[in-house]
Coordinates of C-alpha atoms in Angstrom, one line a residue:
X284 CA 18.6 -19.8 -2.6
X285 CA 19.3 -18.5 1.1
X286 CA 20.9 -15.0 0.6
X287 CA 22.6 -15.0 3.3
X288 CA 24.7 -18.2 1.7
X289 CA 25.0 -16.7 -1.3
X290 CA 28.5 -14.4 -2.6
X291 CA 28.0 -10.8 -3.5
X292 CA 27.7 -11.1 -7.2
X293 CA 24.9 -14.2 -6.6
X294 CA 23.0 -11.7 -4.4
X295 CA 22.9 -8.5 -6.5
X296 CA 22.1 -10.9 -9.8
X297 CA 19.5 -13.1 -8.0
X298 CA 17.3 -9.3 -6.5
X299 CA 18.6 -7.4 -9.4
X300 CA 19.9 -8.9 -12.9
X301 CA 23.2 -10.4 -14.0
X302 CA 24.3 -7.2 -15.7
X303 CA 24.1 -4.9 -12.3
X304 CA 25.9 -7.4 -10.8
X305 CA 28.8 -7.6 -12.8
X306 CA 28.9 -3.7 -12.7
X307 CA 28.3 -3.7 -9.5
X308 CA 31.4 -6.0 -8.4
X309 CA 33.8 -4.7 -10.9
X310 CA 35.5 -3.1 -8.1
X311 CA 35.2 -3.4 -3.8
X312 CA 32.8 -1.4 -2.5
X313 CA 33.4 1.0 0.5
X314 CA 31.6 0.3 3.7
X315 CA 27.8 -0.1 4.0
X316 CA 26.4 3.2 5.7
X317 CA 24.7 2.3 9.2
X318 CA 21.2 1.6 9.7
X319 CA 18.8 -1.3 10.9
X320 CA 16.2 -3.2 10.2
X321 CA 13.0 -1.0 11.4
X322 CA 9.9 -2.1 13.2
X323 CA 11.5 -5.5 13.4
X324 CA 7.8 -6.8 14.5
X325 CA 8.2 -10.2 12.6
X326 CA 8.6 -12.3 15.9
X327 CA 5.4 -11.4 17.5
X328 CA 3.5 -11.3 14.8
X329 CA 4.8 -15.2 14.1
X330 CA 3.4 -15.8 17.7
X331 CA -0.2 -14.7 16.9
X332 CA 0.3 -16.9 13.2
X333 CA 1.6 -20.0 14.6
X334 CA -1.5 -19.0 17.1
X335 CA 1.0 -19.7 20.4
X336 CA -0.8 -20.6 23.6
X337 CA -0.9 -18.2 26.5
X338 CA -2.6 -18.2 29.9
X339 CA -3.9 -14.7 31.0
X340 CA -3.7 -14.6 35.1
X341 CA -7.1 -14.2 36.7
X342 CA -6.5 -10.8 37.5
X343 CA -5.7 -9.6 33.9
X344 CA -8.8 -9.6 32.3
X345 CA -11.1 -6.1 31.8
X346 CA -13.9 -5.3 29.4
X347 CA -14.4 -2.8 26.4
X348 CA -17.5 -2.9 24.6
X349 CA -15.6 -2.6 21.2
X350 CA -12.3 -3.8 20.1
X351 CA -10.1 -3.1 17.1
X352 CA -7.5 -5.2 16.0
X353 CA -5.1 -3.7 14.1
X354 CA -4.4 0.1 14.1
X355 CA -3.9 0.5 10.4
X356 CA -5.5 2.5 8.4
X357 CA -8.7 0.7 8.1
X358 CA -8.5 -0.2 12.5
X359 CA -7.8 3.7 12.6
X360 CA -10.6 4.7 10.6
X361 CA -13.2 2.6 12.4
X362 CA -12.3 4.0 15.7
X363 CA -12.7 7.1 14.4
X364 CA -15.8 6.6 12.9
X365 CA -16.7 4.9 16.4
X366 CA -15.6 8.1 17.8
X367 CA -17.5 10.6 15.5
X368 CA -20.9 8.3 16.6
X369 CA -19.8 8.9 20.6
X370 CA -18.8 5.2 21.0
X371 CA -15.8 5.6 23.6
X372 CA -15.7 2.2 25.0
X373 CA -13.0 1.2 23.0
X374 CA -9.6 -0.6 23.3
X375 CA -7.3 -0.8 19.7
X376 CA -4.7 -3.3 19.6
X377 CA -2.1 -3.2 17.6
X378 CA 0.7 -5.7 17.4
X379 CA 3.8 -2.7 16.3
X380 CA 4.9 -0.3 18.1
X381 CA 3.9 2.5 16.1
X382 CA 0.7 2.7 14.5
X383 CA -0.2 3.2 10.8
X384 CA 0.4 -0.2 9.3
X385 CA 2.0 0.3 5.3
X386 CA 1.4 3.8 6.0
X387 CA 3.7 4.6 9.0
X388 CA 6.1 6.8 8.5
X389 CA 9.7 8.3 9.9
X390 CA 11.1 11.1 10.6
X391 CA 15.1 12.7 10.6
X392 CA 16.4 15.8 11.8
X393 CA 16.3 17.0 8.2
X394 CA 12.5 15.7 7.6
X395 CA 9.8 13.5 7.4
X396 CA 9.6 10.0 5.3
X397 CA 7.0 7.5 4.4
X398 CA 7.6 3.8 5.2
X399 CA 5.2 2.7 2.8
X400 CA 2.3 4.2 0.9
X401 CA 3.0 7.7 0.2
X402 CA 0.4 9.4 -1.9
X403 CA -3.4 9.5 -2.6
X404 CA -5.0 11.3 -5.5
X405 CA -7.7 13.6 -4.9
X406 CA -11.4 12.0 -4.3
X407 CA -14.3 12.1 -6.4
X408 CA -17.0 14.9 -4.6
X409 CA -19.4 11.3 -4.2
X410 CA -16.7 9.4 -1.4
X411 CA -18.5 11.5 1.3
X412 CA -16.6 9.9 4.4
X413 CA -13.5 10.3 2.8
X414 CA -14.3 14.2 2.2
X415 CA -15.5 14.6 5.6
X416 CA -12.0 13.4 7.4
X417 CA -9.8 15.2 5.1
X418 CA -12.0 18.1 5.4
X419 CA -11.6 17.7 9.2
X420 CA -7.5 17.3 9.2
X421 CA -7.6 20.7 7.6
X422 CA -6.7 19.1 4.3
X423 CA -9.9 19.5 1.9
X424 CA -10.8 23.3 2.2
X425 CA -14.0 23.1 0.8
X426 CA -16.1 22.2 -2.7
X427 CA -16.4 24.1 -5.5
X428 CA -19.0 24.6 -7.6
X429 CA -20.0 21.2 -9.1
X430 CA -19.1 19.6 -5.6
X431 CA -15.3 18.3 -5.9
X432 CA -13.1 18.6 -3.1
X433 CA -10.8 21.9 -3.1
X434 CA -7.3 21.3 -2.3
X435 CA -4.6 23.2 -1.0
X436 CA -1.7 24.0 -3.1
X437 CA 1.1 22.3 -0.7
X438 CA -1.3 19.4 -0.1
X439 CA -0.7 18.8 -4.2
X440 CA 2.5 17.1 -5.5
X441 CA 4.3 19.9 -7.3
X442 CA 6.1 19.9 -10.2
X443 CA 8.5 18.2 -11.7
X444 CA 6.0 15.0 -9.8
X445 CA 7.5 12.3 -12.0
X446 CA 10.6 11.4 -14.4
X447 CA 12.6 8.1 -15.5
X448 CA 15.9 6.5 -16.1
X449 CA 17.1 5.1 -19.2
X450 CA 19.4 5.1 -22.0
X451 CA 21.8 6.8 -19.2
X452 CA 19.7 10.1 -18.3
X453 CA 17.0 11.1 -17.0
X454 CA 13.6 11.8 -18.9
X455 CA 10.0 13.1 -18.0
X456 CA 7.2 11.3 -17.4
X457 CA 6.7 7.9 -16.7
X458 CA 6.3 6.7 -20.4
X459 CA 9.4 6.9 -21.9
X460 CA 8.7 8.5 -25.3
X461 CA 12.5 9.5 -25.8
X462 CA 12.9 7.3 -29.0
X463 CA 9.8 5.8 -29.1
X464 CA 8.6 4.8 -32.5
X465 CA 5.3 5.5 -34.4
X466 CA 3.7 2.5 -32.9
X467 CA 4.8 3.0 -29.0
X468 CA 2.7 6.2 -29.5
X469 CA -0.3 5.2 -31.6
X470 CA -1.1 2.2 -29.3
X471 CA -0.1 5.0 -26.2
X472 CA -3.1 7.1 -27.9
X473 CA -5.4 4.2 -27.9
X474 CA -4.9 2.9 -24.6
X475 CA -5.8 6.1 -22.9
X476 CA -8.7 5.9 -25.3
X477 CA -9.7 3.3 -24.1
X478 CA -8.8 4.8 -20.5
X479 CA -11.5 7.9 -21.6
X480 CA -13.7 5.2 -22.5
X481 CA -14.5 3.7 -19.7
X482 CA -14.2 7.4 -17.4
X483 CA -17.2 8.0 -19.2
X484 CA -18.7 5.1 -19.1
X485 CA -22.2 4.5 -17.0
X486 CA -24.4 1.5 -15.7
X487 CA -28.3 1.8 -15.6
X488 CA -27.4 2.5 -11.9
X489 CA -25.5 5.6 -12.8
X490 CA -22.3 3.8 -11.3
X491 CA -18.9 4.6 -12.6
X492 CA -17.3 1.6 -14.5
X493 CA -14.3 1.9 -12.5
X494 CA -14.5 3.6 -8.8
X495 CA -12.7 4.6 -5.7
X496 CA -13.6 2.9 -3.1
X497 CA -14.4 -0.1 -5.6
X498 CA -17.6 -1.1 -3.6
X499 CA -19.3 2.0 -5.8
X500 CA -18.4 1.1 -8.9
X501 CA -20.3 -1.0 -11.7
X502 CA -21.0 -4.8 -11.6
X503 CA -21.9 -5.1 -15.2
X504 CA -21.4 -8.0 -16.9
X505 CA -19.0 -7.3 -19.5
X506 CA -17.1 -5.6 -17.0
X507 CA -16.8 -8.3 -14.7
X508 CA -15.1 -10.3 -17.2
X509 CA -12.4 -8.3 -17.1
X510 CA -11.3 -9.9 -13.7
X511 CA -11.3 -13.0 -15.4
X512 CA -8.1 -12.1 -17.5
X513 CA -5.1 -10.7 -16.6
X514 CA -3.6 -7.4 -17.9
X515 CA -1.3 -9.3 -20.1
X516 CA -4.3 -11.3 -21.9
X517 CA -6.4 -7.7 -22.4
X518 CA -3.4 -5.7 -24.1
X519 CA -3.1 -8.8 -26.5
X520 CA -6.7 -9.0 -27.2
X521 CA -6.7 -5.1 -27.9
X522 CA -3.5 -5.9 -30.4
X523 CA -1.2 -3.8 -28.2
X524 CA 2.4 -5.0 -28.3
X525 CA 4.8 -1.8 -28.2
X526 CA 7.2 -2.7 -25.1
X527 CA 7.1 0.4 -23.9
X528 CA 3.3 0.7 -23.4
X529 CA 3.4 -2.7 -21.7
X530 CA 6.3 -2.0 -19.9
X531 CA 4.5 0.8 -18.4
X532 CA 1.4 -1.7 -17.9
X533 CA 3.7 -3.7 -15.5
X534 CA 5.1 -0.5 -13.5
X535 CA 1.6 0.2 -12.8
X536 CA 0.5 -3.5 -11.6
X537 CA 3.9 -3.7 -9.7
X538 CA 3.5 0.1 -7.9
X539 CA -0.1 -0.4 -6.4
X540 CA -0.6 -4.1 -6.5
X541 CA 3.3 -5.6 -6.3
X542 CA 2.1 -8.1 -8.8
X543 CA 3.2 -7.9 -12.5
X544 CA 1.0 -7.4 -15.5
X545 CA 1.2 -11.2 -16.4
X546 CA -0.8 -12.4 -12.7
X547 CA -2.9 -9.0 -12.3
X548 CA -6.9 -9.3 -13.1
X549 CA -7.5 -6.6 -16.0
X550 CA -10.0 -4.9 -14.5
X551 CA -7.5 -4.4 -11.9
X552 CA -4.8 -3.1 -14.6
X553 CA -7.6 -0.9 -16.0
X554 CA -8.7 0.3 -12.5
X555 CA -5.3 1.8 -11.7
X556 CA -5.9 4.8 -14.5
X557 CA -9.5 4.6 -14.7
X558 CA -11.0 5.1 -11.5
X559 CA -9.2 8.0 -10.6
X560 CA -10.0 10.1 -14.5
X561 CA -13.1 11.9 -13.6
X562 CA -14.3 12.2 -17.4
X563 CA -13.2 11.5 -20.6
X564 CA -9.9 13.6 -21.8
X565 CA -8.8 14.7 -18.6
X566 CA -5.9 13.7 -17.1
X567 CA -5.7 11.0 -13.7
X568 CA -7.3 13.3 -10.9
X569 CA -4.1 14.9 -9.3
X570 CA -1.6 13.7 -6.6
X571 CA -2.0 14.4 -2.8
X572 CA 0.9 13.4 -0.6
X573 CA 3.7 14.8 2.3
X574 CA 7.0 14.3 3.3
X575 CA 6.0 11.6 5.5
X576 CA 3.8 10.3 3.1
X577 CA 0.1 9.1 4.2
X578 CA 1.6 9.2 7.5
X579 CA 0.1 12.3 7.7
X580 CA -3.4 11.2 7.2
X581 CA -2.1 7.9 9.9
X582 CA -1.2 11.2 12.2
X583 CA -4.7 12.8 12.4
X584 CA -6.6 9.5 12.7
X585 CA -4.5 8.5 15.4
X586 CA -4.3 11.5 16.9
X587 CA -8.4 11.7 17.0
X588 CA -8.5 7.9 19.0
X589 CA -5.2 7.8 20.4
X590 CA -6.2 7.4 24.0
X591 CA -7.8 4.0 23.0
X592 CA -4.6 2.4 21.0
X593 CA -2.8 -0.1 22.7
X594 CA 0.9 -0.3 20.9
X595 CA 2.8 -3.2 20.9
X596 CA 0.1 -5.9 22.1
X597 CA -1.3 -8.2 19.9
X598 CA -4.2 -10.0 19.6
X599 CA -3.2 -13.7 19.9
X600 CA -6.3 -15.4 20.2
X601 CA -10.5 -14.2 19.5
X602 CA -12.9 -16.6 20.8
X603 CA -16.9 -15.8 20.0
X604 CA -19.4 -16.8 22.4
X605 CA -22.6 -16.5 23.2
X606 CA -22.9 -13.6 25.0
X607 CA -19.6 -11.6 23.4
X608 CA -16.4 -11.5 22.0
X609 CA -13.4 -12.8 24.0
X610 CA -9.5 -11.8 23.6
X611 CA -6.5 -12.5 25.0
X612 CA -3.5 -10.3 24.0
X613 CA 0.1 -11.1 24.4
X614 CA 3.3 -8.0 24.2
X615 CA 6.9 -8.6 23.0
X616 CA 7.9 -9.7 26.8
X617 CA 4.9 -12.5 26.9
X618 CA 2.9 -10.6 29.3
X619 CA -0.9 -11.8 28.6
X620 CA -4.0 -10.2 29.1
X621 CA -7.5 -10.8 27.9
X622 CA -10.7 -8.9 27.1
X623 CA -14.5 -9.3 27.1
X624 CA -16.3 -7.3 24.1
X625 CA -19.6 -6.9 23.1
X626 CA -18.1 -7.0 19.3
X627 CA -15.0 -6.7 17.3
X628 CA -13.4 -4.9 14.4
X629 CA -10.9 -7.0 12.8
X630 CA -8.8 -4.5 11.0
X631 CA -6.1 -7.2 9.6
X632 CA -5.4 -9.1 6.7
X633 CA -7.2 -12.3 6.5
X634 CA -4.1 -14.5 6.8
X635 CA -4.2 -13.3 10.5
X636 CA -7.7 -13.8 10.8
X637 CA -7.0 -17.9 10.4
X638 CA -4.5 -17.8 13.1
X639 CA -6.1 -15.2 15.9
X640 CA -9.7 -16.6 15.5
X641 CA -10.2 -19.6 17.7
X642 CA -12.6 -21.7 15.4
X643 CA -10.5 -20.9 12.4
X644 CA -7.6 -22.5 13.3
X645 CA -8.5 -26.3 12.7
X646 CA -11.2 -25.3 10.2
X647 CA -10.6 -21.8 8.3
X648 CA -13.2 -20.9 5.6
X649 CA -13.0 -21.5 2.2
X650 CA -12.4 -17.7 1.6
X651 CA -9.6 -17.5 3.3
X652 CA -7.4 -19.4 1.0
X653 CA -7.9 -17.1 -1.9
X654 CA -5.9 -13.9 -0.6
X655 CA -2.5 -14.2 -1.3
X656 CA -0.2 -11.3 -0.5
X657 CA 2.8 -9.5 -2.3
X658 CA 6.4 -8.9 -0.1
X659 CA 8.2 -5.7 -0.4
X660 CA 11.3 -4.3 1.0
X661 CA 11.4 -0.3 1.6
X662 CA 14.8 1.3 2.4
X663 CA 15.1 4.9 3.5
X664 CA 18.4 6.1 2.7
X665 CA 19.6 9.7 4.2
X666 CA 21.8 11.8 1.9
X667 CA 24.7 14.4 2.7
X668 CA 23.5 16.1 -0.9
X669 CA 21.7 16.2 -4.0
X670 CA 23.0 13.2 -6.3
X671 CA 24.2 15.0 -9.9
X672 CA 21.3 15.0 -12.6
X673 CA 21.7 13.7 -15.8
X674 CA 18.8 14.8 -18.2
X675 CA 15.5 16.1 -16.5
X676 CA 16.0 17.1 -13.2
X677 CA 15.0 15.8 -9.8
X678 CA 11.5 14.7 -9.4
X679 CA 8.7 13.6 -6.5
X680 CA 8.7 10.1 -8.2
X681 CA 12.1 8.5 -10.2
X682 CA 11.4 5.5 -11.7
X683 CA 14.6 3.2 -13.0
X684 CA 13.1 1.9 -16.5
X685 CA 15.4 -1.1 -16.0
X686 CA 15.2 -2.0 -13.1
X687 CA 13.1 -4.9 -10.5
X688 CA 12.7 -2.3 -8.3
X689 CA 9.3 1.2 -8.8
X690 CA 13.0 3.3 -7.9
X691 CA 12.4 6.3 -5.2
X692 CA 10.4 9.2 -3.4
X693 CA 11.8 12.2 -2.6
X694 CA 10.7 13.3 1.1
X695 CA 11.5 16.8 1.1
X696 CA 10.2 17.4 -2.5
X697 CA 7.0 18.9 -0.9
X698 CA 9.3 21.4 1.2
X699 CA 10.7 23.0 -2.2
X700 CA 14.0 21.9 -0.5
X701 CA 16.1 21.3 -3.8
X702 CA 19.7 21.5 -3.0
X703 CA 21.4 20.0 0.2
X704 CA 20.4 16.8 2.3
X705 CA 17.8 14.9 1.2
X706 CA 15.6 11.7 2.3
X707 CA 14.9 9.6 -0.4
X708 CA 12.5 6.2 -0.2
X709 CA 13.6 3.5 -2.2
X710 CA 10.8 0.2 -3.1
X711 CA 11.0 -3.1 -4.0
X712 CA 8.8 -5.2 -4.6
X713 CA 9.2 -8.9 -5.0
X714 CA 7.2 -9.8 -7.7
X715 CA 8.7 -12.8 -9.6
X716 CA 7.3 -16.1 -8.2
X717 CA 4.9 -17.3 -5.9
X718 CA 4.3 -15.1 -3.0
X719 CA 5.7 -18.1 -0.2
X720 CA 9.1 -18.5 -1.7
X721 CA 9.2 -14.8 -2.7
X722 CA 8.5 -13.5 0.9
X723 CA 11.2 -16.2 2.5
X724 CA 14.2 -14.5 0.5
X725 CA 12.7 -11.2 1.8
X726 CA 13.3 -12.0 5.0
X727 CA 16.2 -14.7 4.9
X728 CA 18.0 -11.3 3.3
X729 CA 19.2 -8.9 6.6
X730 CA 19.6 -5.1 6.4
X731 CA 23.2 -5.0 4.9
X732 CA 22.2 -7.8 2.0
X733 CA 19.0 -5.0 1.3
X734 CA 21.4 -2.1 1.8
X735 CA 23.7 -3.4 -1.4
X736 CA 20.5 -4.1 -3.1
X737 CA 19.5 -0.5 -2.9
X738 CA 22.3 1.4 -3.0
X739 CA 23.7 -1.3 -6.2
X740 CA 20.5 -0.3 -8.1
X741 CA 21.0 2.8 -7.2
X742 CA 24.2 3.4 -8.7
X743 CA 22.7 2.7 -12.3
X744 CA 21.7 6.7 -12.1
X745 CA 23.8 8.2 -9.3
X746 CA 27.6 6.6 -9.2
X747 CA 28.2 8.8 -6.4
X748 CA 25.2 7.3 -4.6
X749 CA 27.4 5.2 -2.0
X750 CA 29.6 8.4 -1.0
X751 CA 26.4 10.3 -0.5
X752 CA 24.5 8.0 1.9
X753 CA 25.0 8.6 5.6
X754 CA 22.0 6.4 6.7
X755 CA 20.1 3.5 5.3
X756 CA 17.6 2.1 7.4
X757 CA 15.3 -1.2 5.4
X758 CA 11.5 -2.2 7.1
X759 CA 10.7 -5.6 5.3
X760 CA 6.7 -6.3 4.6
X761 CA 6.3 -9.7 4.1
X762 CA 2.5 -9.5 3.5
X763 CA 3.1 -5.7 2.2
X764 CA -0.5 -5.6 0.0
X765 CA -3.1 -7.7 -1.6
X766 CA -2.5 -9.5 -5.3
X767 CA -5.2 -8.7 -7.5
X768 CA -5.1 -11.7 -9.7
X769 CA -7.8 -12.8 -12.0
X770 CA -11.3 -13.7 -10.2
X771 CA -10.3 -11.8 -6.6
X772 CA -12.6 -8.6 -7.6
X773 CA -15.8 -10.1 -8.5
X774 CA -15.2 -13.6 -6.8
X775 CA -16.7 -14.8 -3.9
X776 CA -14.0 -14.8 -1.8
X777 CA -13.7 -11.1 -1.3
X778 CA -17.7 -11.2 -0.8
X779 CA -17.6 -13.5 2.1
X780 CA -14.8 -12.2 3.6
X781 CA -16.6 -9.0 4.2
X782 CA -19.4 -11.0 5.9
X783 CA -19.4 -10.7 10.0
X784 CA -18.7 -13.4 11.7
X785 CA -20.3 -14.2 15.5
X786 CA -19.9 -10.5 16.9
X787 CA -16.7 -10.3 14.7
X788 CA -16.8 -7.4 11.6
X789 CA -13.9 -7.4 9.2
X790 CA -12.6 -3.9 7.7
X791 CA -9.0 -4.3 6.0
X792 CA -8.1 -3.0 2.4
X793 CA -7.8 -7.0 1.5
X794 CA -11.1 -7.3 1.5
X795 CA -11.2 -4.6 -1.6
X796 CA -8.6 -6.8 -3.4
X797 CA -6.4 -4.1 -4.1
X798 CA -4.1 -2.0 -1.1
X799 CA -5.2 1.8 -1.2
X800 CA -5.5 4.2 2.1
X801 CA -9.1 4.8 -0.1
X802 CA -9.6 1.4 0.0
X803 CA -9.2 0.6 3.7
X804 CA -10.7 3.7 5.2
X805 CA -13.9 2.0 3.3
X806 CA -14.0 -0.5 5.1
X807 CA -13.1 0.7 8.5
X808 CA -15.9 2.9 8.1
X809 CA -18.3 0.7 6.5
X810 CA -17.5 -1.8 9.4
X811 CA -17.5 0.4 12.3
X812 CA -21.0 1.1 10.7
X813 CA -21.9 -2.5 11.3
X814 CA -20.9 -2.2 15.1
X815 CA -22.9 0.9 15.4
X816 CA -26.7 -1.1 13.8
X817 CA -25.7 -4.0 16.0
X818 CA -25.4 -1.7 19.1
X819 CA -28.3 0.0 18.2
X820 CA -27.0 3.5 17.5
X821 CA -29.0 5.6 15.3
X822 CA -26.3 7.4 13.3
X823 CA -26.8 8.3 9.2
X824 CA -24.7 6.4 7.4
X825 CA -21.4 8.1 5.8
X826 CA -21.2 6.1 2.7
X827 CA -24.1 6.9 0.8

């Protein structure tokens, strides 16, 4: 299948289903809204994994003692951490021209928007370095009495934060218990349970069963095993078969992992609920998020190492030796330039990390192999006003029950702006198939295919959605986040990926097997940490 070969009604069935389709084409649509494909960075970053061979002239070479690639969130987060330590001989590359990876975000004249990830929930008091930088962007105000983080009011989602589309309105809450039977809500009851079970739950280490980041959490054996089975294969063994509870199993897995429940490790599925209850019977610890999303955490790590970032330049080649780290970098015009470091923070997903390091080209470890990554297109569409509400009313989050795609994000929800223009953030993530096949027909599909996509699945719970859109601008992630499939937790893959390698030290949220801002902050400070023992800073360690 080639989208681009394919007629209207094949497209909309093939990303959608057959019965959207047919709706879809009962009649001509009018004109597609303009917009464009954004951050269209696919071509040079296809130079640096086809590993393309460049000469830097003689004169283009200069030294920094540290270099970050990637200026992500985890590249962003070990400069910083550089930065708090007094290191300030450091260059961060970063192949896009804007930095933030998944969590960039946009901006109109009406308001902010996310381009990707778009929330975190509150930390636990424990996650010190996380505290400490929200603390500093103004964002945690303090800690109360037992130690948690106090957070602002317009820092925390307000209300109504969630509501979902079936049966041809609009109902709150993610689980749909709008006809549910006696079943759907016994086994409901019992999975959260189950959820409480494990929030309370304790090694002989005093570790949480479940934690953020997941480098605190327990190792115990019996937990474990639950990255041996998929999501799926746990709600069977626990006799859970109401559709509607596993339905929302599979939202879950497909929201933070783009995976569904069938290919997800358990402990995974579990994780998603677990790790952020702080004990038994309370509720998930509350949302954090902004119009633009975590763009606004992106904004004050960048803002704290800016000087250092060099956007648009991407590292195209890392060659250890004896007495360093050498680069060469190459921009979208094919300008090269190279640079001598003492070490290197490789904040990037591994795939890159076969292609950009030298001795991994011919002969990538084992490791390597087992990170396979989930494609997502994101489409921002601008609205002249409100669509009309059937049911509930508008919400942060509006999930489409029926639907491939998590549905959208509301980016002016924070600004109590609730009539009038509005930006909403529509995802999709491809999760049917294998990831290769999966991420071709993401990008074989250009903005207008995407644009139909959206705004077809769209019209399932706004008809008028069409007429409303002024703007609709698509960003397509090919290797968009991590697939936690069975044995990626607790295998050794993840393990020796985290391992430095000849003056190189890896921080990216792959190497936690699951794609949170929590996640890769971890490791950009844990490896910046690294870089500071091997330079023989003294500086106490922010992790604990």
């Amino acid at each position: 299948m080639h989208p681009s070969k394919l007629s209207r009604r094949d497209l909309l069935a093939a990303f959608l289903a057959a019965p959207v389709a047919a709706a879809a084409c009962k009649k001509s649509p009018p004109p597609l809204p303009p917009g464009e494909i954004a951050f269209p960075s696919e071509k040079l970053g296809h130079r640096v994994r086809d590993g393309a061979k460049v000469e830097v002239p003689s004169d283009g070479w200069t030294r920094a003692g540290v270099v970050v690639v990637g200026a992500g969130v985890a590249g962003l987060s070990a400069a910083w951490r550089l930065a708090r330590a007094d290191v300030s001989d450091v260059a961060i590359l970063e192949l896009d021209t804007a930095p933030g990876g998944t969590a960039k975000s946009g901006k109109t004249a009406l308001c902010a928007y996310p381009w990707g990830a778009h929330y975190i929930t509150r930390p636990m008091g424990d996650n010190r370095a996380l505290v400490t930088m929200l603390r500093e962007a103004g964002i945690v105000t303090g800690l109360d009495a037992s130690g948690q983080p106090v957070v602002g009011e317009e820092t925390l989602c307000r209300e109504p934060q969630e509501r979902v589309f079936a049966n041809g309105e609009w109902h709150e809450g993610i689980f749909l218990r709008d006809g549910a039977s006696a079943r759907d809500l016994d086994e409901l009851a019992a999975f959260h349970a189950e959820i409480d079970r494990y929030a309370a739950m304790r090694d002989a280490k005093a570790r949480r069963a479940f934690a953020i980041p997941i480098a605190t959490a327990s190792d115990d054996a019996d937990l474990v095993a639950l990255d041996r089975i998929t999501m799926t294969e746990w709600l069977d063994r626990k006799g859970w078969h109401s559709p509607r509870l596993r339905w929302l199993c599979d939202y879950a897995c497909r929201d933070d992992y783009g995976t569904h429940a069938t290919e997800t490790s358990a402990w995974a599925g579990i994780f998603y609920w677990a790790a952020r209850t702080r004990a038994p019977g309370r509720d998930t610890e509350p949302v954090m998020t902004w119009p633009e999303g975590n763009g606004r955490l992106v904004a004050h790590l960048y803002g704290r190492v800016k000087e250092h970032v060099r956007l648009g330049e991407a590292a195209i080649e890392i060659v250890p030796e004896d007495s360093g780290v050498r680069i060469v970098t190459i921009d979208a015009d094919g300008h090269a330039r190279g640079l001598h470091a003492d070490q290197v923070v490789f904040a990037a997903p591994q795939f890159i990390a076969r292609a950009a390091i030298r001795p991994w080209r011919d002969a990538p470890p084992p490791h390597v192999a087992a990170f396979e990554y989930a494609p997502w297109m994101v489409a921002n569409l601008s609205l002249s006003s409100r669509p009309k509400d059937r049911g509930f009313p508008f919400a942060w989050d509006n999930v489409l029950y029926d639907s491939p795609s998590l549905g959208y994000v509301s980016a002016s929800h924070q600004l109590y702006r609730d009539h009038g223009p509005n930006v909403i953030t529509y995802y999709r993530a491809l999760a049917d198939g294998d990831a290769v096949t999966a991420r071709k027909h993401l990008l074989a599909a250009g903005r207008d295919e995407w644009a139909d996509v959206a705004l077809a699945d769209l019209e399932i719970a706004h008809p008028e959605i069409r007429a409303l859109t002024t703007r609709l601008d698509v960003i397509r992630w090919g290797h968009a986040m991590v697939r936690p499939k069975p044995g990626m937790i607790f295998g050794a893959a993840r393990k020796a990926a985290q391992q430095p390698y000849r003056g190189i030290h890896f921080a990216c949220t792959d190497l936690s097997g699951v794609a949170l801002f929590e996640e890769a902050f971890f490791h950009g400070v844990r490896a910046a940490e690294e870089v500071l023992a091997a330079r023989g800073v003294e500086s106490a360690s922010m992790l604990g």
